[in-house]
Amino acid sequence: MFKLITLQDTIRIPPETFGKPLEKVGREQVKQKYEGIVDEELGYVIAVTGIQVSPIGKIIPGDGATFHKVNFSVLTFYPLIQEIVEGDVVEIADFGAFVRIGPIDALLHVSQLMDDFISYDEKQGVLLGKETKRKLTASDQVRVRITAVSLGRAGSSGKIGVTARQPFLGKLEWLQMDQGKETQTENKEEKTAQ
C-alpha cells in the first residue's frame, strides 16, 4: 500500500554549505537521509516531498554545523499481508517468477502460480501449465495476494511472497479469458432456460 506520510526531524547543515540557499541544502540532506531506506514503521521510502526547513537553527558546542527543524512528506510503500496488488513479471526462474510490486520484487513460487503441473522452459524463459497450456513470461502483468512480508534489515531489501492460486488472481490475460468464458456460459444457460 502506498502512503504519503508527514514527518518532522532535525537535520544537520554542514559548515561547507553555509551561504548556499538553506531550502536547497536542507532538501539534499533530507533526501540523502530518507530516500531509499527500509523502515519497520514506514516501509520502503520511495521519495521525499514538500520539504520546509526552519530558517532558525541551533549550534551545538564542538560542531560547526547548524541544526534545523524540518517538516516534510515521504511517499512510502508498505506491503500488507492479504493485500491484493498488480505487478509486472520481471524475471522467470525454475522455482517461480519475480513480480515487481511498488519498489520491490516479490516471489511468486511455482506452487503458488496455478492448479496445474508447471514446467520451466529455460530457453524461452517460460513457466508452462501442463493441462491448461497457460504460459507465464517476463513482462506479463499479474494480480496477486501478498502472503508473506519480511522487511529488509541492515541494507537488505527484504522479501515478499505472493500467491495467484485464489479466485480472480493470476495473469491478467487469463482472468479476462475466464471472465469471457463465464459470460458465454451464463448466456447459454439463459437461452436454455427460455
Tab-separated table of C-alpha atoms in Angstrom:
chain	number	residue	atom	x	y	z
A	1	MET	CA	0.000	0.000	0.000
A	2	PHE	CA	1.358	3.400	-0.958
A	3	LYS	CA	1.115	6.131	1.657
A	4	LEU	CA	2.065	9.785	1.902
A	5	ILE	CA	3.283	10.391	5.461
A	6	THR	CA	4.150	13.747	7.035
A	7	LEU	CA	7.213	13.731	9.293
A	8	GLN	CA	9.309	16.127	11.340
A	9	ASP	CA	13.023	15.789	12.015
A	10	THR	CA	16.145	17.807	12.753
A	11	ILE	CA	18.810	17.974	10.066
A	12	ARG	CA	22.459	18.970	10.171
A	13	ILE	CA	23.568	21.717	7.784
A	14	PRO	CA	27.347	21.302	7.334
A	15	PRO	CA	29.536	24.432	7.566
A	16	GLU	CA	30.827	23.979	3.998
A	17	THR	CA	27.286	24.613	2.710
A	18	PHE	CA	26.819	27.928	4.538
A	19	GLY	CA	26.000	30.676	2.056
A	20	LYS	CA	24.031	28.333	-0.206
A	21	PRO	CA	20.212	28.509	-0.171
A	22	LEU	CA	19.011	26.847	3.057
A	23	GLU	CA	15.983	25.197	1.372
A	24	LYS	CA	18.195	23.572	-1.281
A	25	VAL	CA	20.773	22.277	1.213
A	26	GLY	CA	18.010	21.117	3.559
A	27	ARG	CA	16.270	19.267	0.728
A	28	GLU	CA	19.533	17.476	-0.163
A	29	GLN	CA	20.136	16.491	3.470
A	30	VAL	CA	16.596	15.108	3.967
A	31	LYS	CA	16.656	13.189	0.680
A	32	GLN	CA	20.061	11.727	1.500
A	33	LYS	CA	18.832	10.611	4.923
A	34	TYR	CA	15.432	9.152	3.942
A	35	GLU	CA	15.143	8.190	0.259
A	36	GLY	CA	15.734	4.511	-0.388
A	37	ILE	CA	15.634	3.372	3.237
A	38	VAL	CA	13.549	0.497	4.568
A	39	ASP	CA	11.972	1.162	7.948
A	40	GLU	CA	9.754	-1.149	10.022
A	41	GLU	CA	7.224	1.623	10.660
A	42	LEU	CA	7.394	3.461	7.314
A	43	GLY	CA	8.123	0.591	4.909
A	44	TYR	CA	10.052	1.374	1.710
A	45	VAL	CA	10.662	5.129	1.414
A	46	ILE	CA	10.419	5.991	-2.272
A	47	ALA	CA	10.566	9.789	-2.358
A	48	VAL	CA	10.702	12.841	-0.120
A	49	THR	CA	8.432	15.787	-0.991
A	50	GLY	CA	7.192	19.076	0.437
A	51	ILE	CA	10.291	19.937	2.459
A	52	GLN	CA	10.117	23.011	4.707
A	53	VAL	CA	13.282	23.930	6.603
A	54	SER	CA	13.069	26.230	9.619
A	55	PRO	CA	15.276	29.291	8.987
A	56	ILE	CA	16.304	29.343	12.655
A	57	GLY	CA	18.947	26.782	13.562
A	58	LYS	CA	20.903	25.803	16.648
A	59	ILE	CA	24.635	25.481	17.082
A	60	ILE	CA	25.893	22.688	19.295
A	61	PRO	CA	29.267	23.132	21.074
A	62	GLY	CA	32.029	21.173	19.382
A	63	ASP	CA	30.251	21.076	15.993
A	64	GLY	CA	30.483	23.909	13.480
A	65	ALA	CA	27.234	22.905	11.773
A	66	THR	CA	23.753	24.276	12.386
A	67	PHE	CA	20.788	22.067	13.214
A	68	HIS	CA	17.376	22.967	11.800
A	69	LYS	CA	13.915	21.517	12.274
A	70	VAL	CA	12.372	20.314	9.039
A	71	ASN	CA	8.838	19.261	8.074
A	72	PHE	CA	8.410	17.025	5.032
A	73	SER	CA	6.348	14.260	3.469
A	74	VAL	CA	7.544	10.849	2.340
A	75	LEU	CA	5.950	8.582	-0.252
A	76	THR	CA	6.214	5.039	1.075
A	77	PHE	CA	5.257	1.535	0.048
A	78	TYR	CA	4.261	-0.708	2.939
A	79	PRO	CA	3.216	-4.203	1.807
A	80	LEU	CA	0.391	-5.631	3.906
A	81	ILE	CA	-0.349	-9.330	4.249
A	82	GLN	CA	-3.572	-10.272	2.377
A	83	GLU	CA	-3.352	-7.134	0.214
A	84	ILE	CA	-4.137	-7.702	-3.468
A	85	VAL	CA	-1.720	-5.966	-5.852
A	86	GLU	CA	-0.947	-5.953	-9.557
A	87	GLY	CA	2.549	-6.015	-10.944
A	88	ASP	CA	4.773	-6.920	-13.875
A	89	VAL	CA	6.729	-10.156	-14.082
A	90	VAL	CA	10.376	-9.066	-14.275
A	91	GLU	CA	12.142	-12.427	-14.175
A	92	ILE	CA	11.317	-16.104	-14.628
A	93	ALA	CA	13.264	-18.869	-12.884
A	94	ASP	CA	12.769	-22.621	-12.494
A	95	PHE	CA	11.349	-22.094	-8.995
A	96	GLY	CA	8.949	-19.245	-9.869
A	97	ALA	CA	8.592	-15.691	-11.065
A	98	PHE	CA	9.608	-12.350	-9.627
A	99	VAL	CA	6.827	-9.778	-9.734
A	100	ARG	CA	7.586	-6.045	-9.408
A	101	ILE	CA	5.158	-4.539	-6.921
A	102	GLY	CA	5.989	-0.986	-5.963
A	103	PRO	CA	9.754	-0.598	-5.443
A	104	ILE	CA	10.457	-4.272	-4.722
A	105	ASP	CA	10.226	-7.646	-6.441
A	106	ALA	CA	8.028	-10.304	-4.827
A	107	LEU	CA	8.443	-14.052	-5.332
A	108	LEU	CA	5.583	-15.938	-6.942
A	109	HIS	CA	6.666	-19.536	-6.302
A	110	VAL	CA	5.648	-22.159	-8.899
A	111	SER	CA	3.484	-23.861	-6.254
A	112	GLN	CA	1.505	-20.619	-5.918
A	113	LEU	CA	1.010	-19.907	-9.625
A	114	MET	CA	-1.890	-22.167	-10.668
A	115	ASP	CA	-3.603	-25.508	-10.012
A	116	ASP	CA	-1.612	-27.382	-12.636
A	117	PHE	CA	1.719	-29.150	-13.042
A	118	ILE	CA	4.186	-26.460	-14.142
A	119	SER	CA	7.304	-26.964	-16.214
A	120	TYR	CA	10.081	-24.458	-16.852
A	121	ASP	CA	11.439	-23.812	-20.332
A	122	GLU	CA	14.841	-22.218	-19.747
A	123	LYS	CA	15.471	-21.327	-23.406
A	124	GLN	CA	12.241	-19.339	-23.745
A	125	GLY	CA	12.106	-18.199	-20.109
A	126	VAL	CA	8.578	-19.550	-19.676
A	127	LEU	CA	6.613	-21.286	-16.937
A	128	LEU	CA	4.053	-23.549	-18.652
A	129	GLY	CA	0.987	-25.317	-17.216
A	130	LYS	CA	0.805	-28.953	-18.423
A	131	GLU	CA	-3.009	-29.271	-18.639
A	132	THR	CA	-4.056	-25.650	-19.152
A	133	LYS	CA	-1.182	-24.761	-21.532
A	134	ARG	CA	-1.065	-21.353	-19.838
A	135	LYS	CA	2.289	-19.569	-20.100
A	136	LEU	CA	3.885	-17.004	-17.840
A	137	THR	CA	6.777	-14.964	-19.229
A	138	ALA	CA	8.688	-11.811	-18.314
A	139	SER	CA	6.678	-8.598	-18.860
A	140	ASP	CA	3.312	-10.328	-18.202
A	141	GLN	CA	1.002	-8.495	-15.829
A	142	VAL	CA	-0.361	-10.418	-12.858
A	143	ARG	CA	-2.736	-9.859	-9.945
A	144	VAL	CA	-1.524	-11.485	-6.728
A	145	ARG	CA	-2.199	-11.554	-2.987
A	146	ILE	CA	0.643	-10.829	-0.560
A	147	THR	CA	1.145	-13.824	1.736
A	148	ALA	CA	4.462	-13.100	3.465
A	149	VAL	CA	6.403	-9.933	4.269
A	150	SER	CA	9.892	-9.595	5.700
A	151	LEU	CA	11.153	-6.011	5.609
A	152	GLY	CA	14.871	-5.683	4.976
A	153	ARG	CA	17.374	-5.013	7.706
A	154	ALA	CA	20.904	-3.624	7.538
A	155	GLY	CA	20.978	-2.820	3.841
A	156	SER	CA	18.959	-5.774	2.531
A	157	SER	CA	15.754	-5.034	0.635
A	158	GLY	CA	13.626	-7.682	2.349
A	159	LYS	CA	11.420	-10.412	0.921
A	160	ILE	CA	7.788	-10.602	-0.117
A	161	GLY	CA	5.908	-13.778	-1.007
A	162	VAL	CA	2.745	-13.734	-3.128
A	163	THR	CA	0.137	-16.198	-4.402
A	164	ALA	CA	-2.029	-16.384	-7.512
A	165	ARG	CA	-3.849	-19.607	-6.529
A	166	GLN	CA	-7.084	-17.970	-5.435
A	167	PRO	CA	-10.149	-16.854	-7.387
A	168	PHE	CA	-9.677	-13.698	-9.502
A	169	LEU	CA	-5.883	-13.848	-9.197
A	170	GLY	CA	-3.258	-14.686	-11.807
A	171	LYS	CA	-2.114	-13.356	-15.144
A	172	LEU	CA	-4.489	-10.566	-16.211
A	173	GLU	CA	-4.893	-12.139	-19.653
A	174	TRP	CA	-6.084	-15.400	-18.024
A	175	LEU	CA	-8.574	-13.513	-15.860
A	176	GLN	CA	-10.064	-11.813	-18.935
A	177	MET	CA	-10.325	-15.165	-20.732
A	178	ASP	CA	-12.003	-16.773	-17.698
A	179	GLN	CA	-14.448	-13.873	-17.419
A	180	GLY	CA	-15.334	-14.243	-21.118
A	181	LYS	CA	-15.965	-17.990	-20.632
A	182	GLU	CA	-18.240	-17.286	-17.629
A	183	THR	CA	-20.234	-14.751	-19.641
A	184	GLN	CA	-20.665	-17.244	-22.515
A	185	THR	CA	-21.782	-19.964	-20.078
A	186	GLU	CA	-24.315	-17.599	-18.445
A	187	ASN	CA	-25.703	-16.630	-21.862
A	188	LYS	CA	-26.102	-20.319	-22.844
A	189	GLU	CA	-27.864	-21.058	-19.539
A	190	GLU	CA	-30.278	-18.126	-20.073
A	191	LYS	CA	-31.134	-19.308	-23.594
A	192	THR	CA	-31.674	-22.875	-22.358
A	193	ALA	CA	-33.977	-21.654	-19.563
A	194	GLN	CA	-36.152	-19.756	-22.062
